[in-house]
Short mmCIF file of C-alpha atoms in Angstrom, two decimals:
data_model
loop_
_atom_site.label_atom_id
_atom_site.label_comp_id
_atom_site.label_asym_id
_atom_site.label_seq_id
_atom_site.Cartn_x
_atom_site.Cartn_y
_atom_site.Cartn_z
CA MET L 27 221.51 -47.95 44.75
CA LYS L 28 222.21 -50.89 47.08
CA LYS L 29 220.40 -49.17 49.94
CA TYR L 30 217.22 -48.74 47.86
CA TRP L 31 217.44 -52.36 46.71
CA PHE L 32 217.61 -53.25 50.40
CA VAL L 33 214.46 -51.16 51.07
CA PHE L 34 212.76 -52.94 48.15
CA LYS L 35 213.56 -56.36 49.64
CA VAL L 36 212.57 -55.32 53.17
CA SER L 37 209.24 -54.03 51.83
CA ILE L 38 208.57 -57.44 50.27
CA GLN L 39 209.51 -59.22 53.51
CA ASN L 40 207.33 -56.92 55.63
CA HIS L 41 204.27 -57.56 53.48
CA ILE L 42 204.86 -61.31 53.37
CA ILE L 43 205.05 -61.41 57.18
CA TYR L 44 201.48 -60.11 57.38
CA PRO L 45 199.66 -62.02 54.61
CA PHE L 46 196.16 -61.16 55.85
CA GLN L 47 196.92 -57.44 55.78
CA LEU L 48 198.44 -57.86 52.33
CA LEU L 49 195.28 -59.63 51.17
CA ILE L 50 193.07 -56.83 52.55
CA TRP L 51 195.11 -54.14 50.80
CA SER L 52 195.18 -56.04 47.52
CA VAL L 53 191.46 -56.84 47.55
CA SER L 54 190.59 -53.24 48.40
CA ASP L 55 192.41 -52.15 45.23
CA ILE L 56 190.37 -54.44 42.96
CA LEU L 57 187.00 -54.88 44.66
CA TYR L 58 185.64 -51.61 43.29
CA PHE L 59 186.13 -52.81 39.70
CA ALA L 60 185.01 -56.41 40.19
CA ILE L 61 181.28 -55.68 39.82
CA PHE L 62 181.56 -53.99 36.41
CA PRO L 63 182.01 -57.12 34.24
CA PHE L 64 178.72 -58.49 35.57
CA VAL L 65 176.97 -55.18 34.88
CA TRP L 66 178.20 -55.19 31.29
CA LEU L 67 177.24 -58.83 30.78
CA SER L 68 173.70 -57.78 31.63
CA ILE L 69 173.89 -54.88 29.17
CA TYR L 70 175.22 -57.14 26.41
CA SER L 71 172.30 -59.51 26.77
CA SER L 72 170.42 -57.25 24.34
CA GLY L 73 173.19 -56.78 21.77
CA ASN L 74 176.55 -57.98 20.45
CA GLN L 75 178.61 -54.78 20.52
CA VAL L 76 178.73 -51.45 22.32
CA ALA L 77 180.86 -48.67 20.80
CA GLY L 78 183.08 -51.21 19.07
CA TYR L 79 183.55 -53.44 22.11
CA ALA L 80 182.38 -57.03 21.83
CA GLN L 81 181.14 -58.81 24.93
CA MET L 82 184.44 -60.62 25.51
CA GLU L 83 186.38 -57.38 25.06
CA ILE L 84 184.38 -55.38 27.59
CA THR L 85 184.64 -58.05 30.29
CA SER L 86 188.35 -58.47 29.51
CA TYR L 87 188.73 -54.69 29.79
CA TYR L 88 187.65 -54.76 33.43
CA ILE L 89 189.84 -57.78 34.18
CA ALA L 90 192.72 -55.74 32.75
CA ILE L 91 191.68 -52.78 34.93
CA ILE L 92 191.79 -55.04 37.99
CA ILE L 93 195.25 -56.32 37.02
CA VAL L 94 196.69 -52.85 36.37
CA SER L 95 195.13 -51.41 39.52
CA SER L 96 196.70 -54.22 41.53
CA ILE L 97 200.22 -53.87 40.13
CA SER L 98 200.43 -50.16 39.27
CA ILE L 99 198.14 -47.85 41.25
CA THR L 100 199.79 -46.51 44.41
CA HIS L 101 198.43 -44.72 47.49
CA ASN L 102 201.57 -43.09 48.88
CA SER L 103 200.02 -39.63 49.26
CA ARG L 104 198.59 -40.47 52.69
CA GLU L 105 201.93 -41.85 53.89
CA ILE L 106 203.74 -38.68 52.83
CA ARG L 107 201.09 -36.45 54.42
CA ASP L 108 201.30 -38.35 57.70
CA ASP L 109 205.11 -38.27 57.69
CA ILE L 110 204.96 -34.49 57.36
CA HIS L 111 202.19 -33.96 59.91
CA GLN L 112 203.47 -36.35 62.54
CA GLY L 113 207.13 -35.46 62.28
CA HIS L 114 208.26 -38.84 60.96
CA LEU L 115 210.02 -37.02 58.15
CA ASN L 116 212.73 -35.96 60.60
CA SER L 117 214.12 -39.48 60.86
CA PHE L 118 214.48 -39.67 57.07
CA LEU L 119 216.35 -36.37 56.90
CA THR L 120 219.10 -37.79 59.12
CA ARG L 121 219.52 -40.97 57.05
CA PRO L 122 221.80 -41.36 54.01
CA VAL L 123 218.78 -41.95 51.75
CA HIS L 124 216.53 -39.73 49.68
CA TYR L 125 213.04 -39.72 51.16
CA LEU L 126 211.21 -40.00 47.83
CA LEU L 127 213.47 -42.79 46.55
CA TYR L 128 212.89 -44.62 49.83
CA LYS L 129 209.12 -44.38 49.30
CA PHE L 130 209.50 -45.43 45.67
CA ALA L 131 211.47 -48.53 46.65
CA GLY L 132 208.88 -49.43 49.29
CA SER L 133 205.98 -49.03 46.86
CA SER L 134 207.86 -51.08 44.26
CA GLY L 135 208.26 -53.94 46.72
CA PHE L 136 204.55 -54.01 47.48
CA LYS L 137 203.60 -53.94 43.80
CA PHE L 138 206.12 -56.70 43.05
CA ILE L 139 204.23 -58.98 45.43
CA ASN L 140 200.99 -57.96 43.75
CA LEU L 141 202.32 -59.28 40.44
CA PHE L 142 201.76 -62.79 41.76
CA ILE L 143 198.31 -61.90 43.09
CA ALA L 144 197.43 -60.39 39.70
CA GLY L 145 198.58 -63.59 38.00
CA VAL L 146 196.31 -65.67 40.21
CA ILE L 147 193.37 -63.34 39.48
CA LEU L 148 193.98 -63.54 35.73
CA LEU L 149 194.29 -67.33 35.62
CA THR L 150 191.30 -67.85 37.90
CA SER L 151 189.15 -65.49 35.81
CA LYS L 152 190.16 -67.28 32.61
CA LEU L 153 189.35 -70.69 34.09
CA LEU L 154 185.99 -69.63 35.50
CA PHE L 155 184.87 -67.41 32.62
CA THR L 156 186.64 -68.91 29.59
CA ASN L 157 184.15 -67.51 27.07
CA TYR L 158 184.29 -63.98 28.47
CA ILE L 159 188.01 -63.36 29.02
CA LYS L 160 190.54 -62.57 26.32
CA ILE L 161 194.23 -62.80 27.18
CA PRO L 162 196.99 -61.41 24.92
CA PHE L 163 199.42 -64.10 23.82
CA SER L 164 201.71 -62.31 21.37
CA ILE L 165 205.08 -61.19 22.73
CA SER L 166 204.62 -57.68 21.32
CA SER L 167 201.23 -57.20 23.04
CA ILE L 168 202.59 -58.47 26.36
CA LEU L 169 205.59 -56.12 26.14
CA ILE L 170 203.39 -53.13 25.29
CA PHE L 171 201.06 -53.96 28.18
CA ALA L 172 204.01 -54.39 30.58
CA GLY L 173 205.53 -51.08 29.44
CA LEU L 174 202.29 -49.17 29.90
CA ALA L 175 201.66 -50.84 33.27
CA PHE L 176 205.10 -49.64 34.42
CA ILE L 177 204.34 -46.12 33.15
CA SER L 178 201.05 -46.29 35.05
CA PHE L 179 203.00 -47.11 38.22
CA LEU L 180 205.40 -44.18 37.67
CA ILE L 181 202.64 -41.66 36.98
CA SER L 182 200.52 -42.90 39.89
CA PHE L 183 203.48 -42.69 42.27
CA LEU L 184 204.42 -39.20 41.11
CA VAL L 185 200.86 -37.83 41.22
CA HIS L 186 200.32 -39.20 44.72
CA SER L 187 203.72 -37.81 45.75
CA ILE L 188 202.67 -34.36 44.55
CA ILE L 189 199.41 -34.63 46.50
CA GLY L 190 201.25 -35.84 49.59
CA LEU L 191 203.89 -33.10 49.39
CA SER L 192 201.16 -30.46 49.19
CA ALA L 193 200.79 -31.05 52.95
CA PHE L 194 203.89 -28.86 53.39
CA TRP L 195 201.64 -25.88 52.64
CA THR L 196 198.03 -26.98 52.99
CA GLY L 197 198.30 -28.92 56.24
CA GLU L 198 195.33 -31.22 55.65
CA ASN L 199 195.14 -32.25 51.98
CA SER L 200 192.14 -34.61 52.09
CA GLY L 201 190.19 -32.21 49.87
CA ILE L 202 192.87 -32.37 47.19
CA LEU L 203 192.95 -36.16 47.41
CA ASN L 204 189.15 -36.42 47.15
CA PHE L 205 189.18 -34.15 44.10
CA TYR L 206 191.89 -36.32 42.54
CA HIS L 207 189.80 -39.45 43.09
CA LEU L 208 186.88 -37.74 41.32
CA ILE L 209 189.03 -36.81 38.32
CA PHE L 210 190.67 -40.24 38.36
CA SER L 211 187.34 -42.08 38.26
CA VAL L 212 186.29 -40.17 35.13
CA PHE L 213 189.46 -39.80 33.08
CA SER L 214 191.41 -42.96 33.98
CA GLY L 215 188.85 -45.23 32.34
CA SER L 216 187.95 -46.93 35.61
CA LEU L 217 184.20 -46.40 35.16
CA ALA L 218 184.11 -47.33 31.48
CA PRO L 219 186.41 -47.24 28.44
CA LEU L 220 187.02 -43.65 27.41
CA ALA L 221 185.83 -44.56 23.90
CA LEU L 222 182.31 -44.78 25.35
CA PHE L 223 182.47 -41.23 26.73
CA PRO L 224 181.21 -38.10 24.94
CA LYS L 225 183.70 -36.71 22.45
CA TYR L 226 184.47 -33.59 24.51
CA LEU L 227 185.51 -35.72 27.51
CA GLN L 228 187.74 -37.80 25.25
CA ILE L 229 189.41 -34.60 24.02
CA ILE L 230 189.94 -33.38 27.60
CA SER L 231 191.45 -36.75 28.53
CA ASP L 232 194.04 -36.32 25.78
CA TYR L 233 195.45 -33.33 27.69
CA LEU L 234 195.63 -35.12 31.05
CA PRO L 235 197.87 -37.97 32.28
CA PHE L 236 195.09 -40.07 33.78
CA LYS L 237 194.35 -42.28 30.78
CA PHE L 238 197.85 -43.72 31.18
CA LEU L 239 196.84 -45.07 34.59
CA LEU L 240 194.22 -47.63 33.52
CA TYR L 241 192.67 -47.03 30.11
CA LEU L 242 195.72 -47.34 27.86
CA PRO L 243 197.21 -50.40 29.65
CA ALA L 244 193.77 -52.05 29.40
CA GLU L 245 193.58 -51.21 25.68
CA ALA L 246 197.00 -52.79 25.23
CA PHE L 247 195.74 -55.87 27.06
CA LEU L 248 192.90 -56.07 24.52
CA GLU L 249 195.41 -55.58 21.68
CA LYS L 250 193.53 -52.48 20.52
CA ILE L 251 196.68 -50.35 20.19
CA ASN L 252 198.19 -50.52 16.72
CA ALA L 253 201.85 -50.12 15.75
CA ILE L 254 201.36 -46.55 14.51
CA GLU L 255 199.96 -45.41 17.89
CA ILE L 256 202.67 -47.01 20.04
CA PHE L 257 205.38 -44.42 19.40
CA ASN L 258 203.05 -41.47 20.07
CA ILE L 259 201.65 -43.04 23.24
CA PHE L 260 205.04 -43.78 24.75
CA SER L 261 206.41 -40.37 23.69
CA VAL L 262 203.56 -38.52 25.42
CA ALA L 263 203.88 -40.81 28.44
CA LEU L 264 207.58 -39.98 28.74
CA ILE L 265 206.79 -36.25 28.63
CA TRP L 266 204.24 -36.67 31.43
CA VAL L 267 206.63 -38.71 33.56
CA CYS L 268 209.38 -36.09 33.15
CA ALA L 269 206.98 -33.21 33.88
CA LEU L 270 205.53 -34.86 36.98
CA PHE L 271 209.00 -35.84 38.16
CA GLY L 272 210.15 -32.23 37.82
CA ILE L 273 207.12 -30.94 39.76
CA THR L 274 207.69 -33.55 42.48
CA LEU L 275 211.34 -32.58 42.94
CA LEU L 276 210.50 -28.87 42.93
CA MET L 277 207.82 -29.34 45.60
CA TRP L 278 210.20 -31.45 47.69
CA HIS L 279 213.00 -28.86 47.60
CA LYS L 280 210.62 -25.96 48.26
CA GLY L 281 208.65 -27.81 50.91
CA ILE L 282 211.61 -29.10 52.89
CA LYS L 283 212.72 -25.48 53.41
CA THR L 284 209.44 -24.67 55.12
CA TYR L 285 209.30 -27.90 57.13
CA GLU L 286 209.11 -27.27 60.85
CA GLY L 287 209.29 -30.81 62.19
CA ARG L 288 205.62 -31.08 63.06
CA GLY L 289 204.74 -33.74 65.56
CA ILE L 290 207.97 -33.56 67.57
#
């Protein structure tokens, strides 16, 4: 494990060395969501609640989305695809490290730095928009949010790994990635809380892992998850993590057998 801890630390150092690039990457993760609180403030000008969300809750929801996106959502599928296409994977196969664990450690380092950026965003938002931002203060709520944010990171990493590893067979997997982004935008809760969606879409989301990426961590941030739901949510999340982990390992072992060292 020491070698992966070393990769984790090197990843942090590499991103700190290039602060402007780090800023660009971090901002690109959150900019998409930043406009939504202002849209909803306009909507709430004609009423006090929408589908059970008060004005402060809906704006806080999108602040939570920004935080979770910053610290949990990964984009490692493109890196894996490029490593396969360009032959960079060869250098990893000769090292005493597992390729996927190496990528996981690198992604963890980047997200660790983003924890501090997320903290700045949260504090700045609270200072500038005191009447519109709700922050959880109870230890239990913070722990639930932290746990779901970590699960979001695991699921995001595994899903993107699966998409990236598909390049072993598909060659160019941009179509798969674009389709994922479409599904993600609907069922992750990035556009709006899933509670505002038609009932049939809510039912579909219950059979997919995407609500664990943004919606459920944001709900925990708003303290809308009760004690009875916690066990079921984490149990289902664990099943998804195990299933996606199994698919990722299977694709890796199958794919590496067909790998031809492209790009050499």
